[in-house]
Amino acid sequence: LSAIPLINSVRNYKWRESLTGDCVSGLSVAFLHMPQGLAYGLLASLSPVSGLYSSFFAVMLYVVFGTCPHISMGTNSVLALITAAMVERELSALPGDYFSSKLSINLSLENVSGVVSQEPTDEEEISFKLTAAMASAFGSGVLLFLMGLLRVGFVTSYMPSSFVGGFTAGAAVHIATSQVSPCV
């Protein structure tokens, strides 16, 4: 039962006092996550609806497995940028004839010809990017799940605050500079 804190929270929940306020705050957080999810989907070099799905399922998983009922967890810009870099790297590493397996056949009474399209369509690229992002997310989830089972969280107590602050500042600078070219 300690692995699923939601069970204990439901047992001790004060339904009459807290339900209305929790519903209002839940809707507020949902309306906050909608535009963020759309933006993070684009920032991750995926479709906007992918960002909505990741925002929704991240929050739902935190509801079940999270330890603090007052936190709104979801996607963030650092993860979106890391995902975009990984997805673009995997797309550029594909062999040139990867997408040419699509054969469009032009049938008519006069001739029968098969024309092979060498250029990938946007749908094919987006589908590949989504597959790569899902595989990466699944692998990361399995790794984090195993780390949770093995109780490896104590390692974070050995990270000095200057390291965490430097990482956060570096991430902020990277996010700001990566968004200059789309703004110009």
Short mmCIF file of the C-alpha atoms (twelve columns), coordinates in Angstrom:
data_MODEL
# 
_entry.id   MODEL 
# 
loop_
_atom_site.group_PDB 
_atom_site.id 
_atom_site.type_symbol 
_atom_site.label_atom_id 
_atom_site.label_alt_id 
_atom_site.label_comp_id 
_atom_site.label_asym_id 
_atom_site.label_seq_id 
_atom_site.Cartn_x 
_atom_site.Cartn_y 
_atom_site.Cartn_z 
_atom_site.pdbx_PDB_model_num 
ATOM 1   C CA . LEU A 1   0.000   0.000  0.000   1 
ATOM 2   C CA . SER A 2   2.930   2.362  0.472   1 
ATOM 3   C CA . ALA A 3   3.617   2.183  -3.281  1 
ATOM 4   C CA . ILE A 4   0.177   3.659  -4.046  1 
ATOM 5   C CA . PRO A 5   -0.406  6.689  -1.782  1 
ATOM 6   C CA . LEU A 6   -3.798  7.355  -3.406  1 
ATOM 7   C CA . ILE A 7   -5.387  4.579  -1.328  1 
ATOM 8   C CA . ASN A 8   -4.412  6.243  1.945   1 
ATOM 9   C CA . SER A 9   -5.465  9.667  0.638   1 
ATOM 10  C CA . VAL A 10  -8.943  8.409  -0.307  1 
ATOM 11  C CA . ARG A 11  -9.402  6.775  3.101   1 
ATOM 12  C CA . ASN A 12  -8.555  9.989  4.967   1 
ATOM 13  C CA . TYR A 13  -10.241 12.402 2.559   1 
ATOM 14  C CA . LYS A 14  -12.742 14.897 4.003   1 
ATOM 15  C CA . TRP A 15  -15.408 14.705 1.335   1 
ATOM 16  C CA . ARG A 16  -17.789 17.428 2.538   1 
ATOM 17  C CA . GLU A 17  -15.134 20.016 3.329   1 
ATOM 18  C CA . SER A 18  -12.735 19.486 0.436   1 
ATOM 19  C CA . LEU A 19  -14.591 18.194 -2.631  1 
ATOM 20  C CA . THR A 20  -15.831 21.536 -4.009  1 
ATOM 21  C CA . GLY A 21  -12.504 23.301 -3.592  1 
ATOM 22  C CA . ASP A 22  -10.600 20.361 -5.037  1 
ATOM 23  C CA . CYS A 23  -12.867 20.244 -8.101  1 
ATOM 24  C CA . VAL A 24  -12.394 23.971 -8.734  1 
ATOM 25  C CA . SER A 25  -8.630  23.728 -8.309  1 
ATOM 26  C CA . GLY A 26  -8.535  20.627 -10.515 1 
ATOM 27  C CA . LEU A 27  -10.330 22.468 -13.305 1 
ATOM 28  C CA . SER A 28  -7.988  25.441 -12.892 1 
ATOM 29  C CA . VAL A 29  -4.952  23.196 -13.220 1 
ATOM 30  C CA . ALA A 30  -6.516  21.442 -16.233 1 
ATOM 31  C CA . PHE A 31  -7.034  24.769 -18.010 1 
ATOM 32  C CA . LEU A 32  -3.445  25.690 -17.187 1 
ATOM 33  C CA . HIS A 33  -2.077  22.423 -18.590 1 
ATOM 34  C CA . MET A 34  -3.987  22.629 -21.894 1 
ATOM 35  C CA . PRO A 35  -2.040  25.471 -23.559 1 
ATOM 36  C CA . GLN A 36  1.157   24.256 -21.908 1 
ATOM 37  C CA . GLY A 37  0.627   20.787 -23.341 1 
ATOM 38  C CA . LEU A 38  0.046   22.168 -26.830 1 
ATOM 39  C CA . ALA A 39  3.201   24.272 -26.624 1 
ATOM 40  C CA . TYR A 40  5.307   21.448 -25.208 1 
ATOM 41  C CA . GLY A 41  4.156   19.139 -27.997 1 
ATOM 42  C CA . LEU A 42  5.444   21.618 -30.565 1 
ATOM 43  C CA . LEU A 43  8.600   22.250 -28.537 1 
ATOM 44  C CA . ALA A 44  9.291   18.501 -28.531 1 
ATOM 45  C CA . SER A 45  9.120   18.497 -32.357 1 
ATOM 46  C CA . LEU A 46  5.914   16.448 -32.251 1 
ATOM 47  C CA . SER A 47  2.274   17.229 -32.923 1 
ATOM 48  C CA . PRO A 48  0.477   19.478 -30.414 1 
ATOM 49  C CA . VAL A 49  -1.936  16.686 -29.452 1 
ATOM 50  C CA . SER A 50  1.059   14.641 -28.263 1 
ATOM 51  C CA . GLY A 51  1.760   17.368 -25.730 1 
ATOM 52  C CA . LEU A 52  -1.845  17.223 -24.531 1 
ATOM 53  C CA . TYR A 53  -1.635  13.469 -24.054 1 
ATOM 54  C CA . SER A 54  1.635   13.714 -22.174 1 
ATOM 55  C CA . SER A 55  0.246   16.442 -19.934 1 
ATOM 56  C CA . PHE A 56  -2.890  14.434 -19.160 1 
ATOM 57  C CA . PHE A 57  -1.265  11.069 -18.480 1 
ATOM 58  C CA . ALA A 58  1.585   12.547 -16.441 1 
ATOM 59  C CA . VAL A 59  -0.924  14.174 -14.102 1 
ATOM 60  C CA . MET A 60  -3.043  11.008 -13.876 1 
ATOM 61  C CA . LEU A 61  -0.014  8.882  -13.013 1 
ATOM 62  C CA . TYR A 62  1.033   11.389 -10.359 1 
ATOM 63  C CA . VAL A 63  -2.466  11.290 -8.873  1 
ATOM 64  C CA . VAL A 64  -2.089  7.544  -8.333  1 
ATOM 65  C CA . PHE A 65  1.604   7.262  -7.420  1 
ATOM 66  C CA . GLY A 66  2.474   10.768 -6.162  1 
ATOM 67  C CA . THR A 67  3.219   11.453 -2.544  1 
ATOM 68  C CA . CYS A 68  2.125   15.095 -2.273  1 
ATOM 69  C CA . PRO A 69  -1.524  15.940 -3.006  1 
ATOM 70  C CA . HIS A 70  -0.732  19.649 -3.468  1 
ATOM 71  C CA . ILE A 71  1.619   19.362 -6.461  1 
ATOM 72  C CA . SER A 72  0.662   19.606 -10.118 1 
ATOM 73  C CA . MET A 73  3.115   17.490 -12.078 1 
ATOM 74  C CA . GLY A 74  3.245   17.410 -15.836 1 
ATOM 75  C CA . THR A 75  5.426   18.049 -18.823 1 
ATOM 76  C CA . ASN A 76  8.132   20.669 -18.752 1 
ATOM 77  C CA . SER A 77  10.212  22.553 -21.264 1 
ATOM 78  C CA . VAL A 78  13.517  20.857 -20.457 1 
ATOM 79  C CA . LEU A 79  12.067  17.416 -21.171 1 
ATOM 80  C CA . ALA A 80  10.418  18.733 -24.336 1 
ATOM 81  C CA . LEU A 81  13.743  20.097 -25.618 1 
ATOM 82  C CA . ILE A 82  15.579  16.883 -24.750 1 
ATOM 83  C CA . THR A 83  12.871  14.899 -26.536 1 
ATOM 84  C CA . ALA A 84  13.112  17.178 -29.588 1 
ATOM 85  C CA . ALA A 85  16.890  16.737 -29.763 1 
ATOM 86  C CA . MET A 86  16.588  12.955 -29.467 1 
ATOM 87  C CA . VAL A 87  13.776  12.705 -32.012 1 
ATOM 88  C CA . GLU A 88  15.565  14.891 -34.572 1 
ATOM 89  C CA . ARG A 89  18.809  12.950 -34.053 1 
ATOM 90  C CA . GLU A 90  17.029  9.640  -34.651 1 
ATOM 91  C CA . LEU A 91  15.277  11.020 -37.735 1 
ATOM 92  C CA . SER A 92  18.536  12.263 -39.250 1 
ATOM 93  C CA . ALA A 93  20.250  8.917  -38.515 1 
ATOM 94  C CA . LEU A 94  17.809  7.006  -40.715 1 
ATOM 95  C CA . PRO A 95  19.122  5.629  -43.995 1 
ATOM 96  C CA . GLY A 96  18.045  7.623  -47.043 1 
ATOM 97  C CA . ASP A 97  15.758  4.916  -48.383 1 
ATOM 98  C CA . TYR A 98  13.889  4.290  -45.120 1 
ATOM 99  C CA . PHE A 99  10.704  6.060  -46.195 1 
ATOM 100 C CA . SER A 100 10.854  4.916  -49.843 1 
ATOM 101 C CA . SER A 101 9.143   1.632  -49.096 1 
ATOM 102 C CA . LYS A 102 5.866   3.287  -50.006 1 
ATOM 103 C CA . LEU A 103 5.016   2.327  -53.544 1 
ATOM 104 C CA . SER A 104 2.358   4.345  -55.284 1 
ATOM 105 C CA . ILE A 105 1.002   2.529  -58.269 1 
ATOM 106 C CA . ASN A 106 -0.518  4.436  -61.147 1 
ATOM 107 C CA . LEU A 107 -2.888  2.155  -62.982 1 
ATOM 108 C CA . SER A 108 -4.484  3.117  -66.239 1 
ATOM 109 C CA . LEU A 109 -5.585  1.389  -69.394 1 
ATOM 110 C CA . GLU A 110 -2.460  2.455  -71.300 1 
ATOM 111 C CA . ASN A 111 0.311   1.667  -68.817 1 
ATOM 112 C CA . VAL A 112 1.085   0.140  -65.491 1 
ATOM 113 C CA . SER A 113 3.838   1.943  -63.639 1 
ATOM 114 C CA . GLY A 114 5.144   1.899  -60.130 1 
ATOM 115 C CA . VAL A 115 6.521   5.187  -58.874 1 
ATOM 116 C CA . VAL A 116 8.622   5.138  -55.739 1 
ATOM 117 C CA . SER A 117 8.524   8.301  -53.683 1 
ATOM 118 C CA . GLN A 118 11.960  9.110  -52.231 1 
ATOM 119 C CA . GLU A 119 10.871  12.023 -50.052 1 
ATOM 120 C CA . PRO A 120 9.102   11.229 -46.791 1 
ATOM 121 C CA . THR A 121 5.734   12.789 -46.229 1 
ATOM 122 C CA . ASP A 122 5.008   14.841 -43.149 1 
ATOM 123 C CA . GLU A 123 2.769   12.062 -41.840 1 
ATOM 124 C CA . GLU A 124 5.592   9.533  -42.094 1 
ATOM 125 C CA . GLU A 125 8.046   11.830 -40.316 1 
ATOM 126 C CA . ILE A 126 5.586   12.658 -37.552 1 
ATOM 127 C CA . SER A 127 4.744   8.978  -37.131 1 
ATOM 128 C CA . PHE A 128 8.428   8.076  -36.850 1 
ATOM 129 C CA . LYS A 129 9.093   10.931 -34.414 1 
ATOM 130 C CA . LEU A 130 6.141   9.865  -32.280 1 
ATOM 131 C CA . THR A 131 7.344   6.261  -32.258 1 
ATOM 132 C CA . ALA A 132 10.844  7.331  -31.213 1 
ATOM 133 C CA . ALA A 133 9.472   9.591  -28.468 1 
ATOM 134 C CA . MET A 134 7.174   6.851  -27.139 1 
ATOM 135 C CA . ALA A 135 10.002  4.306  -27.096 1 
ATOM 136 C CA . SER A 136 12.212  6.760  -25.227 1 
ATOM 137 C CA . ALA A 137 9.454   7.582  -22.732 1 
ATOM 138 C CA . PHE A 138 8.727   3.898  -22.154 1 
ATOM 139 C CA . GLY A 139 12.408  3.117  -21.593 1 
ATOM 140 C CA . SER A 140 12.754  6.050  -19.202 1 
ATOM 141 C CA . GLY A 141 9.625   4.966  -17.350 1 
ATOM 142 C CA . VAL A 142 10.895  1.416  -16.934 1 
ATOM 143 C CA . LEU A 143 14.226  2.739  -15.655 1 
ATOM 144 C CA . LEU A 144 12.542  5.075  -13.161 1 
ATOM 145 C CA . PHE A 145 10.178  2.310  -12.038 1 
ATOM 146 C CA . LEU A 146 13.114  -0.007 -11.355 1 
ATOM 147 C CA . MET A 147 14.947  2.761  -9.506  1 
ATOM 148 C CA . GLY A 148 11.836  3.281  -7.383  1 
ATOM 149 C CA . LEU A 149 11.584  -0.411 -6.581  1 
ATOM 150 C CA . LEU A 150 15.250  -0.485 -5.602  1 
ATOM 151 C CA . ARG A 151 14.854  2.701  -3.498  1 
ATOM 152 C CA . VAL A 152 17.673  4.568  -5.257  1 
ATOM 153 C CA . GLY A 153 16.203  8.008  -4.484  1 
ATOM 154 C CA . PHE A 154 18.667  8.569  -1.657  1 
ATOM 155 C CA . VAL A 155 21.324  9.452  -4.257  1 
ATOM 156 C CA . THR A 156 19.716  12.861 -4.814  1 
ATOM 157 C CA . SER A 157 20.577  13.877 -1.258  1 
ATOM 158 C CA . TYR A 158 24.242  13.820 -2.309  1 
ATOM 159 C CA . MET A 159 23.715  16.406 -5.062  1 
ATOM 160 C CA . PRO A 160 24.866  19.808 -3.810  1 
ATOM 161 C CA . SER A 161 22.501  22.743 -4.194  1 
ATOM 162 C CA . SER A 162 25.071  24.542 -6.371  1 
ATOM 163 C CA . PHE A 163 24.907  21.642 -8.852  1 
ATOM 164 C CA . VAL A 164 21.117  21.713 -8.992  1 
ATOM 165 C CA . GLY A 165 21.102  25.521 -9.269  1 
ATOM 166 C CA . GLY A 166 23.673  25.444 -12.061 1 
ATOM 167 C CA . PHE A 167 21.709  22.833 -13.959 1 
ATOM 168 C CA . THR A 168 18.513  24.860 -13.596 1 
ATOM 169 C CA . ALA A 169 20.206  28.076 -14.747 1 
ATOM 170 C CA . GLY A 170 21.819  26.303 -17.695 1 
ATOM 171 C CA . ALA A 171 18.487  24.798 -18.692 1 
ATOM 172 C CA . ALA A 172 16.835  28.234 -18.535 1 
ATOM 173 C CA . VAL A 173 19.522  29.774 -20.762 1 
ATOM 174 C CA . HIS A 174 19.250  26.876 -23.216 1 
ATOM 175 C CA . ILE A 175 15.464  27.188 -23.402 1 
ATOM 176 C CA . ALA A 176 15.623  30.948 -23.944 1 
ATOM 177 C CA . THR A 177 18.281  30.750 -26.667 1 
ATOM 178 C CA . SER A 178 16.583  27.868 -28.472 1 
ATOM 179 C CA . GLN A 179 13.410  29.927 -28.815 1 
ATOM 180 C CA . VAL A 180 15.082  33.020 -30.287 1 
ATOM 181 C CA . SER A 181 15.121  31.727 -33.880 1 
ATOM 182 C CA . PRO A 182 11.371  30.872 -33.989 1 
ATOM 183 C CA . CYS A 183 10.573  34.320 -32.588 1 
ATOM 184 C CA . VAL A 184 12.659  36.180 -35.184 1 
# 
